[in-house]
Amino acid sequence: METFETDEVTLEKVAPYTWEIPRSGAMNVSARVYASESLLEEIAEDKTLEQLRNVAHLPGIYDPAIAMPDAHQGYGFPVGGVAAIDAEDGVISPGAIGYDIGCGVRMLRTNLTREDIAGKEEELVDALFEAVPSGLGAGGVVEGTSSTIEEILDRGMQWALEEGYAVESDLEHCEDNGFREEADPSAVSQEAKERGRKQIGSLGSGNHFLEVQEVTDVYDETVAEAFGLEAGQLVVLIHCGSRGLGHQVCTDYLREIEQEHADLLERLPDRELAAAPAGSDLAEAYYGAMNAAINFAWVNRQLIAYQTRQVFADVFDRDWRDLGMGLLYDVAHNIGKRETHEIEGAKRDVYVHRKGATRAFPPGHPDVPAAYRDVGQPVIIPGSMGAGSYVLRGGEKSLERSFGSTAHGAGRLMSRTQAKQEFWGEDVQAELESRDHIYVRAQSGATIAEEAPGVYKNVDEVVDVSAELGIGDPVVRTFPIVNIKG
C-alpha cells in the first residue's frame, strides 16, 4: 500500500486522491485527506495533519474526520476541515467552526461583458472602494441602533428585505433563504452586539474581498444555463463574514466552555478543540448565538451587494435591475449546522462542522433552492486575486464521501507574516495591473502582500480533486478584473 509519512503521522492511500490516517490510540474514527500528492505535500508543511488527527478524538464524531484539498492549519481544527458529530451524544465545538462565523461567498450576475467595462476599470474600482467600507475595524454601510442589531440577529435577510436593502429573489437564492430560525439573540453578548452594530455592511480585513470577474470558461453548458452564466459575462464575487460580532461570539463561548467543561477538555489532545456536550446549556446557547451570527453575516454580505448595485448603476448609468444584477447564490463556509445524514445505513442527526468547507448538496436534495434543485447546489470557490475562481455544483458523491461538502478556496501556502516578508504590496499591485490588467485597491500595501497570488495553493488543482472525487463538479471558471481588499 502506498503511504505518505511525516514526522508526526503516516497516511495510507486507500483510493485515488484519498489518504487516510488509520484509527489508533484514543482516536474515535479515522481521519481522511482528499488531495493529490502535490497538494498533500503542501498540506503537510504545517500542522494540518496533526490537527486533523486530533479532531478524530472528539466525542460522538462519525467516520471520518475530513480535510479538503485546500486544507491548512487553523485554530485547533484545520481550515478546510469537516466533521459530522452526533447531535444527541456528541459535542459542538466553536473552534471547529471558527472565529468568523458565517463567513462565506455570494455571486451577483450581470448582463455586462468584458467589452462593456473596458476603459471604466479604474472608475469602477475607485467607486467600489469608496462605497464599501473595508479594513480592520471599519464602519459599515449602516450604523444601527441596539434594536437594529437585535432584528438582524433574529431575522437575518428578512430584515434586509423589509428595510429595502434586498429583493425577494435575493432570499430565494441564499442558503437557508438567508435566515436561521434557531438564532437566539439573547445568547449573544452585549460586547459582540456592540462590535457588530458598528460594522453592518463591511468587508473587514485579511482575505476578504469584493471582486468583479469575467466568466472565461464554461465546463457544463446545461448547468451554466441553469445558473444564468455564460462566457464573457461579468459577475461580482463578495467574500466576508460576521466581522467583530462573530469573533466575539466565538471568543465568549470558548472561554465559557473551557471553564464549564474542563473535564471534557482534559480528554482532548488540543485545548483549542474545546467543546460542549450536545444538549448541555452551553451547547444550546452557543448554537443559538452562532446561528444569530450567521444571520448577521448574510445581512453583511447583502448590504455590500446593495452598495455594489448602486455603484454599477452610477458607473453604467442604468438601473441595477436593467443590468441583470440578480443573486446567483450565497453560501457559508464557516458554519455548524444540524443536518440529517445517512451514516452506517441509518439516518442520523448530526452537527456538521464546516470550517473553510462549502456545503455541496447534489441534484434533487430538498435543501437546494428550487431554481437549482434539478442541477445541484451552486458552490463558489474563490482563488487568489491573481488567479481564477470557480463555480461548481454539488457532486453526486458528496453526501457519501464528505457529508455533502467540498473545498472553499485555494487554501493558504504561507502565513500572513511570511507573506509580508516575501512580497511587497505595491509591487504586487503594480504587477497585477500591468501584466494581468487586474485593478486592486486596499487599505494598505501590507494587505496586498498578505494576499499575493503566490501565498495560495493552485485553485485549479483543488477543483480538479473535487471533480475527480465527485463531490463538486466544475461549471464555470472566472478571472478577476477589479478587486477590493480590506
Tab-separated table of C-alpha atoms in Angstrom, residues 51-422:
chain	number	residue	atom	x	y	z
A	51	GLN	CA	-4.824	18.860	13.820
A	52	LEU	CA	-6.960	16.551	11.701
A	53	ARG	CA	-5.829	13.548	13.729
A	54	ASN	CA	-6.765	15.462	16.891
A	55	VAL	CA	-10.246	16.168	15.503
A	56	ALA	CA	-10.811	12.410	15.308
A	57	HIS	CA	-10.730	12.347	19.136
A	58	LEU	CA	-13.911	14.438	19.520
A	59	PRO	CA	-16.731	12.557	21.299
A	60	GLY	CA	-19.552	11.417	19.034
A	61	ILE	CA	-17.707	12.049	15.760
A	62	TYR	CA	-18.659	9.860	12.801
A	63	ASP	CA	-16.120	8.310	10.470
A	64	PRO	CA	-14.159	10.001	9.024
A	65	ALA	CA	-12.752	13.360	10.115
A	66	ILE	CA	-12.063	15.092	6.796
A	67	ALA	CA	-9.593	17.583	5.330
A	68	MET	CA	-10.341	19.054	1.913
A	69	PRO	CA	-7.679	19.629	-0.787
A	70	ASP	CA	-7.333	23.304	0.232
A	71	ALA	CA	-6.685	22.460	3.903
A	72	HIS	CA	-4.219	24.362	6.040
A	73	GLN	CA	-3.502	24.899	9.714
A	74	GLY	CA	-6.174	26.659	11.732
A	75	TYR	CA	-7.172	27.243	15.345
A	76	GLY	CA	-7.273	23.687	16.689
A	77	PHE	CA	-9.407	22.449	13.805
A	78	PRO	CA	-7.825	22.745	10.337
A	79	VAL	CA	-9.221	25.209	7.824
A	80	GLY	CA	-10.696	23.013	5.110
A	81	GLY	CA	-11.986	20.594	7.738
A	82	VAL	CA	-15.317	18.770	8.029
A	83	ALA	CA	-16.626	16.772	10.984
A	84	ALA	CA	-20.074	15.240	11.489
A	85	ILE	CA	-20.772	14.793	15.204
A	86	ASP	CA	-23.818	13.155	16.758
A	87	ALA	CA	-26.380	15.788	17.757
A	88	GLU	CA	-27.531	13.800	20.797
A	89	ASP	CA	-24.453	12.025	22.142
A	90	GLY	CA	-21.664	14.155	20.699
A	91	VAL	CA	-20.431	17.720	21.105
A	92	ILE	CA	-20.365	21.073	19.372
A	93	SER	CA	-17.004	22.844	19.102
A	94	PRO	CA	-16.646	26.601	18.436
A	95	GLY	CA	-13.067	26.116	17.251
A	96	ALA	CA	-14.326	23.660	14.629
A	97	ILE	CA	-16.486	26.408	13.134
A	98	GLY	CA	-14.065	29.275	13.538
A	99	TYR	CA	-13.961	32.873	14.687
A	100	ASP	CA	-15.505	34.301	11.522
A	101	ILE	CA	-18.869	32.608	11.978
A	102	GLY	CA	-20.921	32.534	8.797
A	103	CYS	CA	-18.042	33.649	6.599
A	104	GLY	CA	-18.956	32.817	3.043
A	105	VAL	CA	-19.282	33.961	-0.535
A	106	ARG	CA	-22.005	35.320	-2.786
A	107	MET	CA	-22.013	35.919	-6.505
A	108	LEU	CA	-24.037	38.539	-8.350
A	109	ARG	CA	-24.667	38.065	-12.050
A	110	THR	CA	-24.742	40.914	-14.578
A	111	ASN	CA	-25.660	41.147	-18.260
A	112	LEU	CA	-22.467	43.119	-18.924
A	113	THR	CA	-19.460	41.812	-20.837
A	114	ARG	CA	-15.708	42.466	-20.704
A	115	GLU	CA	-16.102	44.965	-23.532
A	116	ASP	CA	-18.649	46.951	-21.514
A	117	ILE	CA	-16.154	47.560	-18.724
A	118	ALA	CA	-13.205	48.439	-20.995
A	119	GLY	CA	-11.932	51.889	-20.068
A	120	LYS	CA	-14.067	52.002	-16.910
A	121	GLU	CA	-11.943	49.711	-14.735
A	122	GLU	CA	-10.321	52.445	-12.647
A	123	GLU	CA	-13.555	54.389	-12.283
A	124	LEU	CA	-15.309	51.234	-11.099
A	125	VAL	CA	-12.606	50.091	-8.680
A	126	ASP	CA	-12.353	53.547	-7.103
A	127	ALA	CA	-16.138	53.870	-6.779
A	128	LEU	CA	-16.466	50.440	-5.186
A	129	PHE	CA	-13.586	51.152	-2.798
A	130	GLU	CA	-15.328	54.374	-1.763
A	131	ALA	CA	-18.777	52.806	-1.362
A	132	VAL	CA	-17.893	49.595	0.508
A	133	PRO	CA	-16.265	50.023	3.941
A	134	SER	CA	-13.188	47.847	4.310
A	135	GLY	CA	-10.254	47.343	6.618
A	136	LEU	CA	-9.717	46.423	10.244
A	137	GLY	CA	-12.469	47.844	12.449
A	138	ALA	CA	-14.038	49.839	9.604
A	139	GLY	CA	-17.538	51.253	9.945
A	140	GLY	CA	-20.447	49.878	7.968
A	141	VAL	CA	-22.999	50.854	5.367
A	142	VAL	CA	-25.486	51.135	8.242
A	143	GLU	CA	-24.664	52.094	11.814
A	144	GLY	CA	-27.646	50.591	13.529
A	145	THR	CA	-29.240	51.065	16.906
A	146	SER	CA	-29.498	48.384	19.565
A	147	SER	CA	-32.884	47.388	18.173
A	148	THR	CA	-31.397	47.176	14.651
A	149	ILE	CA	-28.775	44.652	15.671
A	150	GLU	CA	-31.364	42.611	17.585
A	151	GLU	CA	-33.566	42.457	14.477
A	152	ILE	CA	-30.673	41.425	12.239
A	153	LEU	CA	-29.541	38.699	14.615
A	154	ASP	CA	-33.083	37.397	14.955
A	155	ARG	CA	-34.329	37.602	11.369
A	156	GLY	CA	-31.348	37.779	9.017
A	157	MET	CA	-32.168	38.581	5.419
A	158	GLN	CA	-35.829	39.141	6.262
A	159	TRP	CA	-34.699	42.349	7.959
A	160	ALA	CA	-32.784	43.411	4.828
A	161	LEU	CA	-35.854	42.777	2.680
A	162	GLU	CA	-38.154	44.848	4.878
A	163	GLU	CA	-35.645	47.697	5.086
A	164	GLY	CA	-35.295	47.895	1.296
A	165	TYR	CA	-31.760	46.505	1.031
A	166	ALA	CA	-32.868	43.252	-0.626
A	167	VAL	CA	-35.494	41.906	-3.007
A	168	GLU	CA	-37.407	38.632	-2.701
A	169	SER	CA	-35.166	36.831	-5.187
A	170	ASP	CA	-32.129	37.569	-3.002
A	171	LEU	CA	-33.618	35.485	-0.208
A	172	GLU	CA	-34.657	32.729	-2.606
A	173	HIS	CA	-31.040	32.377	-3.767
A	174	CYS	CA	-29.432	32.273	-0.313
A	175	GLU	CA	-28.528	29.147	1.619
A	176	ASP	CA	-31.446	28.650	4.042
A	177	ASN	CA	-33.126	31.707	2.469
A	178	GLY	CA	-30.704	33.838	4.476
A	179	PHE	CA	-32.384	33.033	7.787
A	180	ARG	CA	-31.537	30.627	10.605
A	181	GLU	CA	-34.647	30.212	12.729
A	182	GLU	CA	-32.590	28.650	15.549
A	183	ALA	CA	-30.936	32.031	16.147
A	184	ASP	CA	-31.074	33.306	19.720
A	185	PRO	CA	-30.004	36.962	20.000
A	186	SER	CA	-30.217	36.750	23.804
A	187	ALA	CA	-27.291	34.302	23.722
A	188	VAL	CA	-25.068	36.947	22.065
A	189	SER	CA	-23.139	39.164	24.490
A	190	GLN	CA	-23.585	42.921	24.589
A	191	GLU	CA	-19.924	43.307	23.653
A	192	ALA	CA	-20.472	41.241	20.499
A	193	LYS	CA	-23.614	43.192	19.619
A	194	GLU	CA	-21.839	46.499	20.056
A	195	ARG	CA	-18.995	45.388	17.787
A	196	GLY	CA	-21.497	44.262	15.166
A	197	ARG	CA	-23.624	47.401	15.399
A	198	LYS	CA	-20.751	49.482	14.021
A	199	GLN	CA	-19.865	47.096	11.169
A	200	ILE	CA	-23.141	46.275	9.383
A	201	GLY	CA	-22.145	46.129	5.722
A	202	SER	CA	-18.333	45.980	5.692
A	203	LEU	CA	-15.682	43.741	4.172
A	204	GLY	CA	-13.241	43.755	7.046
A	205	SER	CA	-9.623	42.777	6.515
A	206	GLY	CA	-7.497	39.713	5.796
A	207	ASN	CA	-8.567	37.552	2.881
A	208	HIS	CA	-11.981	39.189	2.466
A	209	PHE	CA	-12.678	40.903	-0.828
A	210	LEU	CA	-15.086	42.168	-3.447
A	211	GLU	CA	-14.122	41.211	-6.981
A	212	VAL	CA	-15.532	41.928	-10.441
A	213	GLN	CA	-14.774	38.948	-12.668
A	214	GLU	CA	-15.261	37.704	-16.202
A	215	VAL	CA	-16.592	34.227	-16.937
A	216	THR	CA	-13.769	32.849	-19.066
A	217	ASP	CA	-14.523	29.113	-19.326
A	218	VAL	CA	-17.722	27.078	-19.349
A	219	TYR	CA	-17.388	23.373	-18.483
A	220	ASP	CA	-21.044	22.360	-18.265
A	221	GLU	CA	-23.325	24.328	-20.573
A	222	THR	CA	-26.558	22.874	-19.203
A	223	VAL	CA	-25.792	23.702	-15.584
A	224	ALA	CA	-24.259	27.068	-16.532
A	225	GLU	CA	-27.500	27.981	-18.277
A	226	ALA	CA	-29.484	26.977	-15.186
A	227	PHE	CA	-27.176	29.200	-13.104
A	228	GLY	CA	-27.583	32.076	-15.588
A	229	LEU	CA	-23.894	32.100	-16.546
A	230	GLU	CA	-22.194	32.289	-19.939
A	231	ALA	CA	-18.738	33.003	-21.358
A	232	GLY	CA	-17.735	36.673	-21.464
A	233	GLN	CA	-20.228	37.690	-18.780
A	234	LEU	CA	-19.239	39.891	-15.833
A	235	VAL	CA	-20.043	38.692	-12.310
A	236	VAL	CA	-19.302	40.083	-8.850
A	237	LEU	CA	-17.931	37.894	-6.052
A	238	ILE	CA	-18.192	39.007	-2.408
A	239	HIS	CA	-16.317	37.210	0.382
A	240	CYS	CA	-16.730	38.197	4.047
A	241	GLY	CA	-18.435	37.105	7.261
A	242	SER	CA	-19.732	38.256	10.620
A	243	ARG	CA	-16.896	40.657	11.424
A	244	GLY	CA	-16.172	41.515	15.058
A	245	LEU	CA	-19.534	40.184	16.197
A	246	GLY	CA	-18.788	36.618	15.142
A	247	HIS	CA	-15.258	36.807	16.508
A	248	GLN	CA	-16.595	37.908	19.884
A	249	VAL	CA	-19.218	35.146	19.954
A	250	CYS	CA	-16.510	32.533	19.383
A	251	THR	CA	-14.231	34.108	21.999
A	252	ASP	CA	-17.006	34.324	24.590
A	253	TYR	CA	-18.076	30.713	24.256
A	254	LEU	CA	-14.590	29.249	24.051
A	255	ARG	CA	-13.825	30.833	27.422
A	256	GLU	CA	-17.072	29.622	28.983
A	257	ILE	CA	-16.714	26.105	27.605
A	258	GLU	CA	-13.111	25.845	28.806
A	259	GLN	CA	-14.286	26.627	32.341
A	260	GLU	CA	-17.611	24.766	32.402
A	261	HIS	CA	-16.441	21.593	30.648
A	262	ALA	CA	-12.830	21.361	31.772
A	263	ASP	CA	-13.252	17.626	32.362
A	264	LEU	CA	-14.044	17.041	28.692
A	265	LEU	CA	-11.207	19.342	27.658
A	266	GLU	CA	-8.713	17.267	29.639
A	267	ARG	CA	-9.581	14.247	27.488
A	268	LEU	CA	-8.845	16.059	24.226
A	269	PRO	CA	-5.351	16.295	22.685
A	270	ASP	CA	-5.674	20.053	21.990
A	271	ARG	CA	-7.465	22.582	24.192
A	272	GLU	CA	-8.276	24.622	21.071
A	273	LEU	CA	-10.843	21.896	20.289
A	274	ALA	CA	-12.811	22.882	23.424
A	275	ALA	CA	-16.349	21.534	23.032
A	276	ALA	CA	-19.664	21.497	24.868
A	277	PRO	CA	-21.634	18.247	25.171
A	278	ALA	CA	-24.704	18.141	22.926
A	279	GLY	CA	-27.807	19.082	24.881
A	280	SER	CA	-25.908	20.969	27.580
A	281	ASP	CA	-26.896	24.540	28.420
A	282	LEU	CA	-23.688	25.886	26.867
A	283	ALA	CA	-24.087	23.846	23.691
A	284	GLU	CA	-27.625	25.144	23.231
A	285	ALA	CA	-26.596	28.724	23.995
A	286	TYR	CA	-23.638	28.607	21.616
A	287	TYR	CA	-25.746	27.102	18.843
A	288	GLY	CA	-28.286	29.901	19.232
A	289	ALA	CA	-25.581	32.571	19.264
A	290	MET	CA	-23.781	31.024	16.288
A	291	ASN	CA	-26.975	30.998	14.215
A	292	ALA	CA	-27.586	34.629	15.144
A	293	ALA	CA	-24.072	35.469	13.936
A	294	ILE	CA	-24.808	33.615	10.684
A	295	ASN	CA	-27.895	35.805	10.224
A	296	PHE	CA	-25.650	38.833	10.709
A	297	ALA	CA	-23.153	37.535	8.129
A	298	TRP	CA	-25.862	37.171	5.482
A	299	VAL	CA	-27.069	40.716	6.104
A	300	ASN	CA	-23.478	41.958	6.000
A	301	ARG	CA	-22.954	40.483	2.532
A	302	GLN	CA	-26.375	41.717	1.424
A	303	LEU	CA	-25.576	45.334	2.306
A	304	ILE	CA	-22.304	45.086	0.385
A	305	ALA	CA	-24.286	43.719	-2.568
A	306	TYR	CA	-26.711	46.643	-2.197
A	307	GLN	CA	-23.840	49.138	-2.370
A	308	THR	CA	-22.346	47.287	-5.321
A	309	ARG	CA	-25.608	47.514	-7.234
A	310	GLN	CA	-25.780	51.271	-6.634
A	311	VAL	CA	-22.186	51.737	-7.840
A	312	PHE	CA	-22.818	49.752	-11.029
A	313	ALA	CA	-25.973	51.768	-11.653
A	314	ASP	CA	-23.983	55.006	-11.346
A	315	VAL	CA	-20.988	53.898	-13.434
A	316	PHE	CA	-23.060	52.358	-16.243
A	317	ASP	CA	-25.961	54.850	-15.952
A	318	ARG	CA	-28.632	52.139	-15.783
A	319	ASP	CA	-30.799	50.749	-13.006
A	320	TRP	CA	-29.170	47.686	-11.429
A	321	ARG	CA	-32.185	45.585	-12.443
A	322	ASP	CA	-31.602	46.547	-16.070
A	323	LEU	CA	-28.008	45.388	-15.594
A	324	GLY	CA	-29.279	41.933	-14.619
A	325	MET	CA	-27.643	42.068	-11.165
A	326	GLY	CA	-29.547	39.204	-9.594
A	327	LEU	CA	-28.042	36.957	-6.939
A	328	LEU	CA	-26.718	33.617	-8.199
A	329	TYR	CA	-26.177	32.188	-4.716
A	330	ASP	CA	-24.860	32.927	-1.229
A	331	VAL	CA	-23.297	30.084	0.754
A	332	ALA	CA	-21.368	29.993	4.043
A	333	HIS	CA	-18.148	28.065	4.560
A	334	ASN	CA	-17.608	28.617	8.316
A	335	ILE	CA	-20.696	27.078	9.841
A	336	GLY	CA	-22.044	24.370	12.112
A	337	LYS	CA	-25.444	23.000	11.162
A	338	ARG	CA	-27.745	20.346	12.470
A	339	GLU	CA	-28.401	18.130	9.468
A	340	THR	CA	-29.701	14.627	8.829
A	341	HIS	CA	-27.322	12.284	7.005
A	342	GLU	CA	-27.387	8.591	6.221
A	343	ILE	CA	-24.482	7.121	8.172
A	344	GLU	CA	-23.753	3.424	8.589
A	345	GLY	CA	-27.097	2.594	6.981
A	346	ALA	CA	-29.237	4.768	9.262
A	347	LYS	CA	-30.463	8.365	9.204
A	348	ARG	CA	-28.733	10.321	11.955
A	349	ASP	CA	-28.994	13.879	13.210
A	350	VAL	CA	-25.536	15.401	13.317
A	351	TYR	CA	-23.821	18.727	13.814
A	352	VAL	CA	-21.845	19.111	10.592
A	353	HIS	CA	-18.900	21.368	11.393
A	354	ARG	CA	-17.608	23.020	8.201
A	355	LYS	CA	-14.621	25.278	8.750
A	356	GLY	CA	-13.317	26.513	5.434
A	357	ALA	CA	-15.523	23.982	3.663
A	358	THR	CA	-18.597	24.590	1.494
A	359	ARG	CA	-21.886	22.740	1.564
A	360	ALA	CA	-22.221	20.937	-1.791
A	361	PHE	CA	-25.567	19.167	-1.978
A	362	PRO	CA	-26.255	17.161	-5.169
A	363	PRO	CA	-29.171	17.409	-7.607
A	364	GLY	CA	-32.517	16.552	-6.064
A	365	HIS	CA	-31.609	17.400	-2.469
A	366	PRO	CA	-34.569	19.159	-0.798
A	367	ASP	CA	-32.346	21.845	0.749
A	368	VAL	CA	-31.143	23.045	-2.661
A	369	PRO	CA	-33.133	26.123	-3.795
A	370	ALA	CA	-35.993	25.242	-6.138
A	371	ALA	CA	-34.343	27.118	-9.015
A	372	TYR	CA	-31.328	24.784	-8.898
A	373	ARG	CA	-32.722	21.557	-7.475
A	374	ASP	CA	-32.610	19.707	-10.783
A	375	VAL	CA	-28.938	20.525	-11.415
A	376	GLY	CA	-27.481	20.750	-7.891
A	377	GLN	CA	-26.457	23.422	-5.425
A	378	PRO	CA	-24.117	26.182	-6.638
A	379	VAL	CA	-20.718	26.024	-4.936
A	380	ILE	CA	-18.463	29.088	-5.178
A	381	ILE	CA	-14.713	28.556	-4.769
A	382	PRO	CA	-12.532	31.681	-4.894
A	383	GLY	CA	-8.913	31.595	-5.984
A	384	SER	CA	-6.365	34.304	-5.247
A	385	MET	CA	-6.694	37.819	-6.674
A	386	GLY	CA	-4.292	36.878	-9.464
A	387	ALA	CA	-5.915	33.577	-10.389
A	388	GLY	CA	-9.307	32.320	-11.407
A	389	SER	CA	-12.262	31.399	-9.232
A	390	TYR	CA	-14.800	28.658	-9.882
A	391	VAL	CA	-18.486	27.971	-9.696
A	392	LEU	CA	-19.204	24.272	-9.138
A	393	ARG	CA	-22.357	22.325	-8.494
A	394	GLY	CA	-22.766	19.828	-5.665
A	395	GLY	CA	-21.484	16.429	-6.750
A	396	GLU	CA	-23.332	13.118	-6.754
A	397	LYS	CA	-20.781	11.590	-4.334
A	398	SER	CA	-20.699	14.466	-1.833
A	399	LEU	CA	-23.161	13.010	0.663
A	400	GLU	CA	-21.429	9.633	0.912
A	401	ARG	CA	-17.855	10.945	0.829
A	402	SER	CA	-17.873	14.299	2.634
A	403	PHE	CA	-21.194	14.808	4.408
A	404	GLY	CA	-22.278	16.993	1.492
A	405	SER	CA	-19.189	19.225	1.438
A	406	THR	CA	-16.287	20.330	-0.714
A	407	ALA	CA	-13.435	22.864	-0.594
A	408	HIS	CA	-13.884	26.600	-0.021
A	409	GLY	CA	-10.966	28.166	-1.881
A	410	ALA	CA	-7.366	27.757	-2.895
A	411	GLY	CA	-6.059	27.464	0.667
A	412	ARG	CA	-3.035	29.279	2.042
A	413	LEU	CA	0.525	28.130	1.431
A	414	MET	CA	2.183	30.584	3.805
A	415	SER	CA	1.259	32.631	6.845
A	416	ARG	CA	0.493	36.337	6.634
A	417	THR	CA	3.744	37.099	8.452
A	418	GLN	CA	5.753	35.085	5.954
A	419	ALA	CA	3.849	36.653	3.047
A	420	LYS	CA	4.822	40.165	4.163
A	421	GLN	CA	8.443	39.042	4.264
A	422	GLU	CA	8.249	37.531	0.780
